[in-house]
Structures are given as structure tokens and as C-alpha cells.
Amino acid sequence: TPRPDPYPIPPTWVNQPTELMTTVGSVTVAGTQEAGAKPATMMPATISAPAKFENNFEVVSKFTFDFNTQQWQSSTMKVRITPEPFSRGSIRTAHMMEDSEGKKYVAKVSIKPRTRDWYFEEVMMQATSQHYASLYNKAASPKKIWFIDTFVIQQHQIPGADLVCCEEYLAGKYVKYNSNAGWVSADERNTPQAFSHFTFH
């Protein structure tokens, strides 16, 4: 997906290293929450109950991507985030986030530095994945697939992080069924493999 130009962000943000990682959202297949990007070393994983919030709410900049227009939209939202993660994998840490209306999210932070452009490209990739899921669902597939919406925020509550990628909090068990490197789970699930084949062609 081509990057829209310009980004609705200050030019000083571009190509600066930071300590965070964006999310690749969950895929819901036939009522089962299946994570599309969790490392095999974390599978299966059960997400714990939301952590206790101790920070005050802050107003943050929120950036969302519209696949149909290929444009970014910026807005603000009021959130609070737990400085300490409730889960940690080999690539990222996951922090609980809550907005002023009480809705829960997961804010994910990279363990190693990433450029700022990279986070926006990850959200664009997520929107592109949902586009292909919509096409797949229209092809009379027996089980439907959805990708959760993701967005970028600029925040100050997680130490060492500036931009953070977020997604809606979904409690439950997350299972990895395949990878971009060719790995396929021993579980006999046809839908994840069928969707991968569909998007490849």
C-alpha cells in the first residue's frame, strides 16, 4: 500500500528511532479470536484481566488510516495507560489502556527501537488486511474473517515510548495458525490457511 504524503504529523517525527512496536490486530474466525502475529513461543496465551490504572487521563493525538481514501485522519482522545505491561513477548510488550468512556484497549510497545514511519505503515497494513478480508468474506467463504481496527497515538505515560500502536482489548485465548515464513500449526484449521492462499493469489 503506498504511503500517503504528507502524513498529518509534524515533520520532526519522521525517521527518528524510538522504543515501541505497533500491533497487528486479531483475526476473528467463526467466533474464535485468533491472533495473526503473535510469536509461536507465546502460543497459546491467555490475556489476563485488565490491570489497575494509577495514571491520570491525558489528551493524546490519535491517527487512523482510511483504506478507501488512502488518507490519514487525526483527532484527539483522552486515555490513561498502565506504565507496566501486563504481557511481554519476544517482540513487544502490551499495556492496558482505557479511554474516558471506560472502553479498554491494548497499547503495544516495541522492545527494540523502530522508526516512526514504521508504526504508521503497520496500521496501513492492518487496514489493507481488512480490505482483503472483506473480499474473502464476499467469496461465499463458510467462515468469515475480520481484522480489528488499529491506530497510532502519541502519549507520555509509558516510559521510553512516544508513539504507540493500539487496538481494542479482546479477552480470551489467542492462537497462532501460520506465519509469513511458512510455518503452519499442527491444528487442523482450514480457514486461516484458506485466507492466506486467497490473499497470495
XYZ file of N, CA and C in Angstrom:
603
model
N 0.846 -1.179 0.000
C 0.000 0.000 0.000
C 0.886 1.235 0.000
N 0.701 2.161 -0.950
C 1.543 3.353 -0.977
C 1.291 4.244 0.229
N 2.322 4.841 0.741
C 2.196 5.725 1.882
C 1.618 7.058 1.439
N 0.545 7.547 2.092
C 0.021 8.854 1.730
C 1.024 9.937 2.081
N 1.054 10.981 1.293
C 2.022 12.050 1.502
C 1.303 13.381 1.361
N 1.360 14.292 2.332
C 2.167 14.116 3.534
C 1.387 13.429 4.653
N 2.107 12.962 5.676
C 1.460 12.483 6.882
C 0.884 13.677 7.641
N -0.190 13.473 8.388
C -0.719 14.564 9.203
C 0.031 14.661 10.525
N 1.340 14.674 10.473
C 2.162 14.721 11.671
C 3.299 15.698 11.449
N 3.836 16.271 12.524
C 4.944 17.205 12.373
C 6.133 16.542 11.692
N 6.854 17.232 10.798
C 7.974 16.624 10.079
C 9.091 16.173 11.006
N 9.163 16.734 12.215
C 10.210 16.336 13.147
C 10.009 14.926 13.664
N 8.810 14.344 13.447
C 8.552 12.973 13.894
C 9.220 11.948 12.989
N 9.441 12.282 11.749
C 9.800 11.300 10.732
C 11.220 10.783 10.919
N 11.356 9.459 10.801
C 12.663 8.789 10.793
C 13.489 9.033 12.051
N 12.811 9.080 13.190
C 13.519 9.163 14.459
C 13.314 7.848 15.202
N 14.391 7.254 15.741
C 14.237 5.975 16.440
C 13.475 6.152 17.739
N 12.744 5.138 18.130
C 12.022 5.169 19.384
C 11.858 3.746 19.888
N 11.368 3.597 21.126
C 11.313 2.293 21.767
C 9.908 1.699 21.736
N 9.318 1.570 20.570
C 7.999 0.983 20.537
C 7.740 0.176 19.279
N 6.662 -0.586 19.354
C 6.297 -1.502 18.280
C 4.805 -1.419 18.074
N 4.377 -1.413 16.834
C 2.942 -1.363 16.584
C 2.321 -2.741 16.712
N 1.021 -2.784 16.564
C 0.284 -4.036 16.675
C -0.136 -4.560 15.320
N -0.271 -5.838 15.224
C -1.038 -6.437 14.141
C -2.255 -7.029 14.821
N -3.424 -6.562 14.479
C -4.623 -6.883 15.233
C -5.048 -8.329 15.124
N -6.026 -8.662 15.919
C -6.504 -10.031 15.967
C -7.456 -10.323 14.819
N -7.518 -11.555 14.435
C -8.453 -12.019 13.410
C -9.532 -12.828 14.104
N -10.789 -12.516 13.842
C -11.876 -13.293 14.420
C -12.409 -14.243 13.368
N -12.286 -15.515 13.617
C -12.731 -16.537 12.670
C -13.771 -17.410 13.365
N -14.976 -17.360 12.874
C -16.064 -18.208 13.379
C -16.198 -18.111 14.890
N -16.062 -16.917 15.409
C -16.251 -16.705 16.826
C -15.036 -16.998 17.673
N -13.955 -17.440 17.092
C -12.728 -17.728 17.825
C -11.718 -16.621 17.575
N -11.192 -16.032 18.629
C -10.203 -14.976 18.476
C -8.848 -15.605 18.206
N -8.311 -15.291 17.032
C -7.045 -15.873 16.615
C -6.074 -14.756 16.292
N -4.956 -14.693 16.996
C -4.011 -13.612 16.737
C -3.190 -13.935 15.509
N -3.054 -12.979 14.609
C -2.354 -13.223 13.363
C -0.878 -12.959 13.439
N -0.357 -12.478 14.552
C 1.044 -12.094 14.546
C 1.775 -12.376 15.842
N 1.221 -13.195 16.706
C 1.927 -13.497 17.938
C 2.999 -14.555 17.671
N 4.181 -14.418 18.276
C 5.238 -15.396 18.062
C 4.858 -16.753 18.627
N 5.372 -17.802 17.988
C 4.997 -19.158 18.383
C 5.357 -19.437 19.837
N 6.387 -18.773 20.369
C 6.788 -19.005 21.745
C 5.735 -18.529 22.729
N 4.762 -17.731 22.261
C 3.722 -17.220 23.147
C 2.414 -17.980 22.984
N 2.373 -19.017 22.193
C 1.130 -19.704 21.888
C 0.999 -21.005 22.677
N -0.188 -21.289 23.223
C -1.297 -20.362 23.346
C -1.065 -19.401 24.508
N -1.774 -18.285 24.509
C -1.641 -17.304 25.573
C -3.017 -16.854 26.014
N -3.196 -16.701 27.299
C -4.443 -16.202 27.834
C -4.207 -14.802 28.361
N -4.984 -13.844 27.878
C -4.831 -12.468 28.299
C -5.448 -12.304 29.671
N -4.704 -11.730 30.596
C -5.184 -11.557 31.949
C -6.214 -10.437 32.022
N -6.858 -10.308 33.165
C -7.844 -9.246 33.356
C -7.160 -7.890 33.288
N -7.899 -6.843 32.908
C -7.310 -5.513 32.814
C -6.628 -5.092 34.109
N -5.481 -4.456 33.960
C -4.709 -4.024 35.126
C -5.362 -2.823 35.779
N -4.941 -2.530 36.991
C -5.432 -1.365 37.713
C -4.742 -0.118 37.194
N -5.529 0.898 36.904
C -4.968 2.138 36.383
C -4.628 3.068 37.531
N -3.417 3.620 37.484
C -2.977 4.554 38.508
C -2.706 5.940 37.924
N -2.515 6.035 36.609
C -2.250 7.319 35.966
C -3.529 8.115 35.779
N -3.370 9.429 35.664
C -4.486 10.282 35.310
C -4.703 10.227 33.803
N -5.875 10.649 33.361
C -6.142 10.715 31.931
C -5.331 11.844 31.296
N -4.895 11.631 30.063
C -4.242 12.676 29.291
C -4.848 12.723 27.899
N -4.845 13.904 27.307
C -5.325 14.059 25.938
C -4.183 13.706 24.994
N -4.427 12.759 24.082
C -3.394 12.298 23.154
C -3.857 12.530 21.716
N -2.904 12.619 20.811
C -3.204 12.687 19.388
C -3.420 11.274 18.865
N -4.478 11.094 18.091
C -4.841 9.786 17.542
C -4.808 9.865 16.022
N -4.209 8.852 15.372
C -4.091 8.825 13.920
C -4.671 7.519 13.385
N -5.656 7.635 12.508
C -6.295 6.475 11.895
C -6.139 6.559 10.379
N -6.165 5.387 9.737
C -5.973 5.319 8.289
C -7.235 4.806 7.624
N -7.685 5.513 6.586
C -8.851 5.110 5.806
C -8.367 4.437 4.527
N -8.611 3.140 4.409
C -8.117 2.413 3.243
C -8.766 2.901 1.955
N -10.055 3.216 1.997
C -10.782 3.604 0.788
C -10.259 4.903 0.193
N -9.907 5.867 1.046
C -9.402 7.152 0.557
C -7.886 7.213 0.545
N -7.240 6.231 1.208
C -5.783 6.221 1.336
C -5.277 7.484 2.031
N -6.053 7.935 3.000
C -5.701 9.144 3.725
C -5.692 8.882 5.228
N -4.878 9.682 5.925
C -4.832 9.648 7.380
C -5.781 10.701 7.944
N -6.408 10.356 9.079
C -7.208 11.318 9.821
C -6.626 11.467 11.223
N -6.580 12.676 11.707
C -6.078 12.924 13.051
C -7.197 13.465 13.925
N -7.174 13.077 15.183
C -8.149 13.531 16.160
C -7.496 13.461 17.527
N -8.243 13.672 18.560
C -7.717 13.542 19.918
C -8.623 12.608 20.710
N -8.070 12.013 21.731
C -8.837 11.206 22.656
C -8.193 11.301 24.028
N -8.963 11.047 25.047
C -8.462 11.121 26.420
C -8.280 9.702 26.932
N -7.059 9.360 27.333
C -6.758 7.988 27.749
C -5.857 7.973 28.985
N -5.794 6.828 29.595
C -4.783 6.542 30.607
C -4.240 5.150 30.331
N -2.947 4.972 30.584
C -2.241 3.745 30.220
C -1.429 3.258 31.401
N -1.374 1.944 31.590
C -0.534 1.397 32.655
C 0.928 1.452 32.223
N 1.812 2.074 33.011
C 3.230 2.139 32.637
C 3.873 0.766 32.532
N 3.433 -0.170 33.357
C 3.988 -1.521 33.345
C 3.131 -2.425 32.456
N 3.748 -3.277 31.645
C 2.978 -4.163 30.762
C 2.295 -5.290 31.524
N 1.168 -5.769 30.976
C 0.513 -6.944 31.544
C 0.942 -8.208 30.821
N 1.633 -8.045 29.673
C 2.123 -9.189 28.915
C 3.376 -8.782 28.158
N 4.270 -9.743 27.966
C 5.521 -9.468 27.265
C 5.860 -10.645 26.369
N 6.170 -10.363 25.122
C 6.584 -11.398 24.194
C 8.011 -11.183 23.758
N 8.417 -11.846 22.702
C 9.790 -11.705 22.216
C 9.973 -10.431 21.399
N 8.863 -9.808 20.970
C 8.947 -8.623 20.111
C 8.423 -7.373 20.793
N 7.339 -7.497 21.568
C 6.691 -6.310 22.105
C 6.142 -6.547 23.499
N 5.859 -5.453 24.188
C 5.141 -5.505 25.457
C 3.738 -4.948 25.245
N 2.794 -5.401 26.046
C 1.397 -4.975 25.921
C 0.958 -4.296 27.207
N 0.389 -3.107 27.057
C -0.062 -2.298 28.190
C -1.565 -2.069 28.079
N -2.258 -2.063 29.212
C -3.681 -1.773 29.202
C -3.891 -0.272 29.037
N -4.902 0.086 28.248
C -5.261 1.479 28.035
C -6.769 1.618 28.148
N -7.213 2.727 28.717
C -8.637 2.986 28.892
C -8.935 4.407 28.449
N -10.055 4.598 27.719
C -10.433 5.958 27.350
C -11.373 6.533 28.397
N -11.771 7.783 28.203
C -12.568 8.481 29.202
C -13.976 7.922 29.325
N -14.396 7.080 28.358
C -15.708 6.452 28.421
C -15.648 5.038 28.993
N -14.458 4.623 29.405
C -14.301 3.315 30.031
C -14.004 2.183 29.080
N -13.833 2.466 27.779
C -13.520 1.414 26.816
C -12.065 1.018 26.935
N -11.792 -0.294 26.903
C -10.447 -0.812 27.087
C -9.751 -1.076 25.752
N -8.453 -0.793 25.743
C -7.602 -1.024 24.574
C -6.298 -1.676 25.038
N -5.523 -2.149 24.077
C -4.162 -2.620 24.336
C -3.209 -1.709 23.581
N -2.248 -1.154 24.309
C -1.200 -0.328 23.701
C 0.071 -1.160 23.665
N 0.646 -1.342 22.472
C 1.791 -2.238 22.321
C 3.060 -1.457 21.995
N 4.118 -1.843 22.662
C 5.386 -1.118 22.599
C 6.495 -2.070 22.183
N 7.317 -1.645 21.239
C 8.421 -2.482 20.775
C 9.497 -2.597 21.837
N 10.089 -3.769 21.911
C 11.207 -3.975 22.825
C 12.474 -3.370 22.244
N 12.585 -3.328 20.925
C 13.749 -2.713 20.288
C 13.322 -1.465 19.521
N 14.245 -0.560 19.226
C 13.874 0.692 18.547
C 13.301 0.459 17.158
N 12.351 1.293 16.789
C 11.750 1.294 15.455
C 11.643 2.752 14.981
N 11.674 2.969 13.668
C 11.461 4.310 13.147
C 9.984 4.659 13.262
N 9.696 5.933 13.310
C 8.318 6.372 13.489
C 7.452 6.028 12.278
N 7.993 6.149 11.090
C 7.220 5.806 9.890
C 6.705 4.372 9.953
N 7.487 3.519 10.558
C 7.168 2.096 10.583
C 5.823 1.822 11.248
N 5.508 2.574 12.316
C 4.251 2.349 13.035
C 3.045 2.694 12.170
N 3.159 3.775 11.426
C 2.071 4.169 10.545
C 1.892 3.149 9.421
N 2.999 2.613 8.935
C 2.917 1.602 7.878
C 2.270 0.314 8.394
N 2.488 0.005 9.681
C 1.847 -1.170 10.265
C 0.327 -1.002 10.322
N -0.119 0.185 10.679
C -1.558 0.438 10.714
C -2.143 0.381 9.304
N -1.397 0.903 8.317
C -1.833 0.805 6.925
C -1.939 -0.655 6.502
N -0.997 -1.478 6.934
C -1.031 -2.898 6.604
C -2.266 -3.563 7.212
N -2.617 -3.154 8.432
C -3.789 -3.720 9.079
C -5.062 -3.370 8.315
N -5.158 -2.122 7.866
C -6.326 -1.704 7.085
C -6.384 -2.448 5.752
N -5.219 -2.684 5.159
C -5.163 -3.449 3.912
C -5.605 -4.888 4.145
N -5.217 -5.454 5.268
C -5.625 -6.822 5.603
C -7.140 -6.911 5.731
N -7.757 -5.900 6.346
C -9.211 -5.904 6.476
C -9.878 -5.789 5.104
N -9.265 -5.043 4.199
C -9.797 -4.949 2.835
C -9.843 -6.328 2.182
N -8.750 -7.074 2.308
C -8.725 -8.416 1.718
C -9.666 -9.362 2.446
N -9.829 -9.163 3.749
C -10.788 -9.981 4.481
C -12.201 -9.743 3.973
N -12.523 -8.493 3.645
C -13.847 -8.180 3.106
C -14.070 -8.876 1.766
N -13.038 -8.876 0.929
C -13.137 -9.571 -0.359
C -13.305 -11.080 -0.153
N -12.561 -11.625 0.796
C -12.658 -13.050 1.100
C -14.057 -13.400 1.591
N -14.610 -12.557 2.465
C -15.934 -12.825 3.014
C -17.019 -12.793 1.937
N -16.806 -11.984 0.900
C -17.783 -11.896 -0.187
C -17.707 -13.096 -1.128
N -16.644 -13.888 -1.022
C -16.441 -15.025 -1.924
C -17.095 -16.301 -1.405
N -18.227 -16.137 -0.722
C -19.005 -17.275 -0.213
C -18.184 -18.171 0.700
N -17.291 -17.588 1.478
C -16.493 -18.379 2.419
C -17.381 -18.863 3.562
N -17.210 -20.102 4.006
C -18.086 -20.647 5.051
C -17.899 -19.984 6.409
N -16.690 -19.496 6.682
C -16.420 -18.802 7.935
C -15.794 -17.446 7.615
N -16.270 -16.421 8.296
C -15.863 -15.065 7.984
C -14.644 -14.641 8.809
N -13.911 -13.668 8.263
C -12.707 -13.156 8.902
C -12.821 -11.646 9.054
N -12.413 -11.142 10.205
C -12.341 -9.704 10.433
C -11.018 -9.363 11.096
N -10.475 -8.228 10.718
C -9.293 -7.699 11.383
C -9.712 -6.536 12.264
N -9.212 -6.528 13.463
C -9.559 -5.463 14.386
C -8.915 -4.156 13.931
N -9.603 -3.044 14.173
C -9.065 -1.738 13.806
C -7.888 -1.371 14.705
N -6.890 -0.739 14.111
C -5.729 -0.276 14.867
C -5.493 1.196 14.580
N -4.776 1.844 15.466
C -4.471 3.258 15.294
C -3.213 3.605 16.084
N -2.657 4.756 15.775
C -1.441 5.241 16.432
C -1.811 6.396 17.345
N -1.182 6.459 18.518
C -1.331 7.624 19.377
C 0.048 8.133 19.783
N 0.112 9.394 20.125
C 1.298 9.976 20.740
C 0.983 10.186 22.208
N 1.767 9.601 23.087
C 1.447 9.613 24.509
C 2.687 9.862 25.365
N 2.478 10.006 26.674
C 3.589 10.295 27.579
C 3.539 9.440 28.849
N 2.736 8.372 28.859
C 2.556 7.612 30.094
C 3.398 6.342 30.152
N 3.831 5.831 29.019
C 4.711 4.663 29.002
C 6.145 5.167 28.885
N 6.986 4.920 29.876
C 8.365 5.424 29.837
C 9.115 4.938 28.602
N 9.835 5.855 27.945
C 10.655 5.497 26.799
C 9.901 5.345 25.498
N 8.605 5.623 25.503
C 7.801 5.483 24.284
C 7.131 6.808 23.968
N 7.014 7.098 22.689
C 6.336 8.306 22.223
C 5.106 7.887 21.434
N 5.322 7.308 20.278
C 4.215 6.744 19.508
C 3.927 5.327 19.999
N 2.653 4.988 20.037
C 2.219 3.661 20.457
C 1.099 3.222 19.527
N 1.099 1.964 19.132
C 0.009 1.431 18.324
C -0.990 0.715 19.215
N -2.260 0.926 18.932
C -3.317 0.462 19.828
C -4.376 -0.323 19.079
N -5.063 -1.175 19.827
C -6.201 -1.926 19.303
C -7.162 -2.161 20.451
N -8.395 -2.482 20.108
C -9.394 -2.765 21.126
C -8.986 -3.986 21.947
N -9.231 -3.932 23.253
C -8.918 -5.054 24.140
C -9.931 -6.179 23.933
N -9.446 -7.375 23.640
C -10.284 -8.556 23.497
C -9.747 -9.626 24.437
N -10.530 -9.965 25.437
C -10.105 -11.004 26.379
C -10.276 -12.364 25.734
N -9.404 -13.300 26.093
C -9.557 -14.649 25.573
C -8.236 -15.297 25.242
N -8.312 -16.456 24.640
C -7.148 -17.246 24.271
C -6.771 -16.954 22.828
N -5.506 -16.680 22.589
C -5.026 -16.334 21.253
C -4.106 -17.439 20.738
N -4.339 -17.846 19.503
C -3.600 -18.968 18.929
C -3.044 -18.576 17.567
N -1.798 -18.930 17.309
C -1.173 -18.670 16.017
C -1.337 -19.903 15.130
N -1.791 -19.700 13.876
C -2.029 -20.824 12.976
C -1.055 -20.887 11.815
N -0.415 -19.768 11.458
C 0.608 -19.809 10.417
C 1.473 -18.569 10.516
N 2.485 -18.483 9.680
C 3.383 -17.334 9.710
C 3.797 -16.978 8.289
N 4.381 -15.796 8.131
C 4.870 -15.373 6.823
C 6.069 -16.177 6.360
N 6.694 -16.883 7.288
C 7.879 -17.667 6.951
C 7.544 -19.094 6.532
N 6.249 -19.423 6.462
C 5.861 -20.750 6.007
C 5.479 -21.715 7.102
N 5.601 -21.303 8.361
C 5.214 -22.184 9.463
C 3.704 -22.352 9.509
N 3.230 -23.592 9.738
C 1.808 -23.885 9.836
C 1.577 -24.695 11.099
N 0.580 -24.319 11.874
C 0.262 -25.020 13.107
C -0.194 -26.444 12.823
N 0.045 -27.327 13.777
C -0.405 -28.712 13.656
C -1.915 -28.823 13.806
N -2.557 -27.786 14.356
C -4.015 -27.790 14.468
C -4.624 -27.749 13.067
N -5.595 -28.577 12.828
C -6.206 -28.642 11.506
C -7.311 -27.602 11.392
N -6.923 -26.374 11.053
C -7.865 -25.283 10.848
C -7.764 -24.832 9.394
N -8.843 -24.962 8.650
C -8.821 -24.648 7.229
C -8.925 -23.160 6.934
N -9.680 -22.424 7.749
C -9.945 -21.022 7.439
C -8.681 -20.170 7.382
N -7.777 -20.243 8.367
C -6.571 -19.418 8.274
C -5.741 -19.718 7.028
N -5.626 -21.013 6.677
C -4.835 -21.384 5.501
C -5.539 -20.964 4.209
N -6.863 -21.062 4.195
C -7.615 -20.653 3.006
C -7.482 -19.153 2.780
N -7.514 -18.377 3.864
C -7.377 -16.927 3.722
C -5.976 -16.559 3.234
N -4.951 -17.228 3.753
C -3.594 -16.977 3.303
C -3.459 -17.281 1.813
N -4.039 -18.404 1.388
C -3.986 -18.784 -0.032
C -4.726 -17.755 -0.886
N -5.886 -17.303 -0.396
C -6.703 -16.319 -1.117
C -5.920 -15.021 -1.333
N -5.276 -14.533 -0.295
C -4.555 -13.259 -0.396
C -3.277 -13.394 -1.228
N -2.691 -14.590 -1.250
C -1.484 -14.805 -2.043
C -1.791 -14.695 -3.528
N -2.939 -15.204 -3.919
C -3.314 -15.180 -5.336
C -4.132 -13.947 -5.700
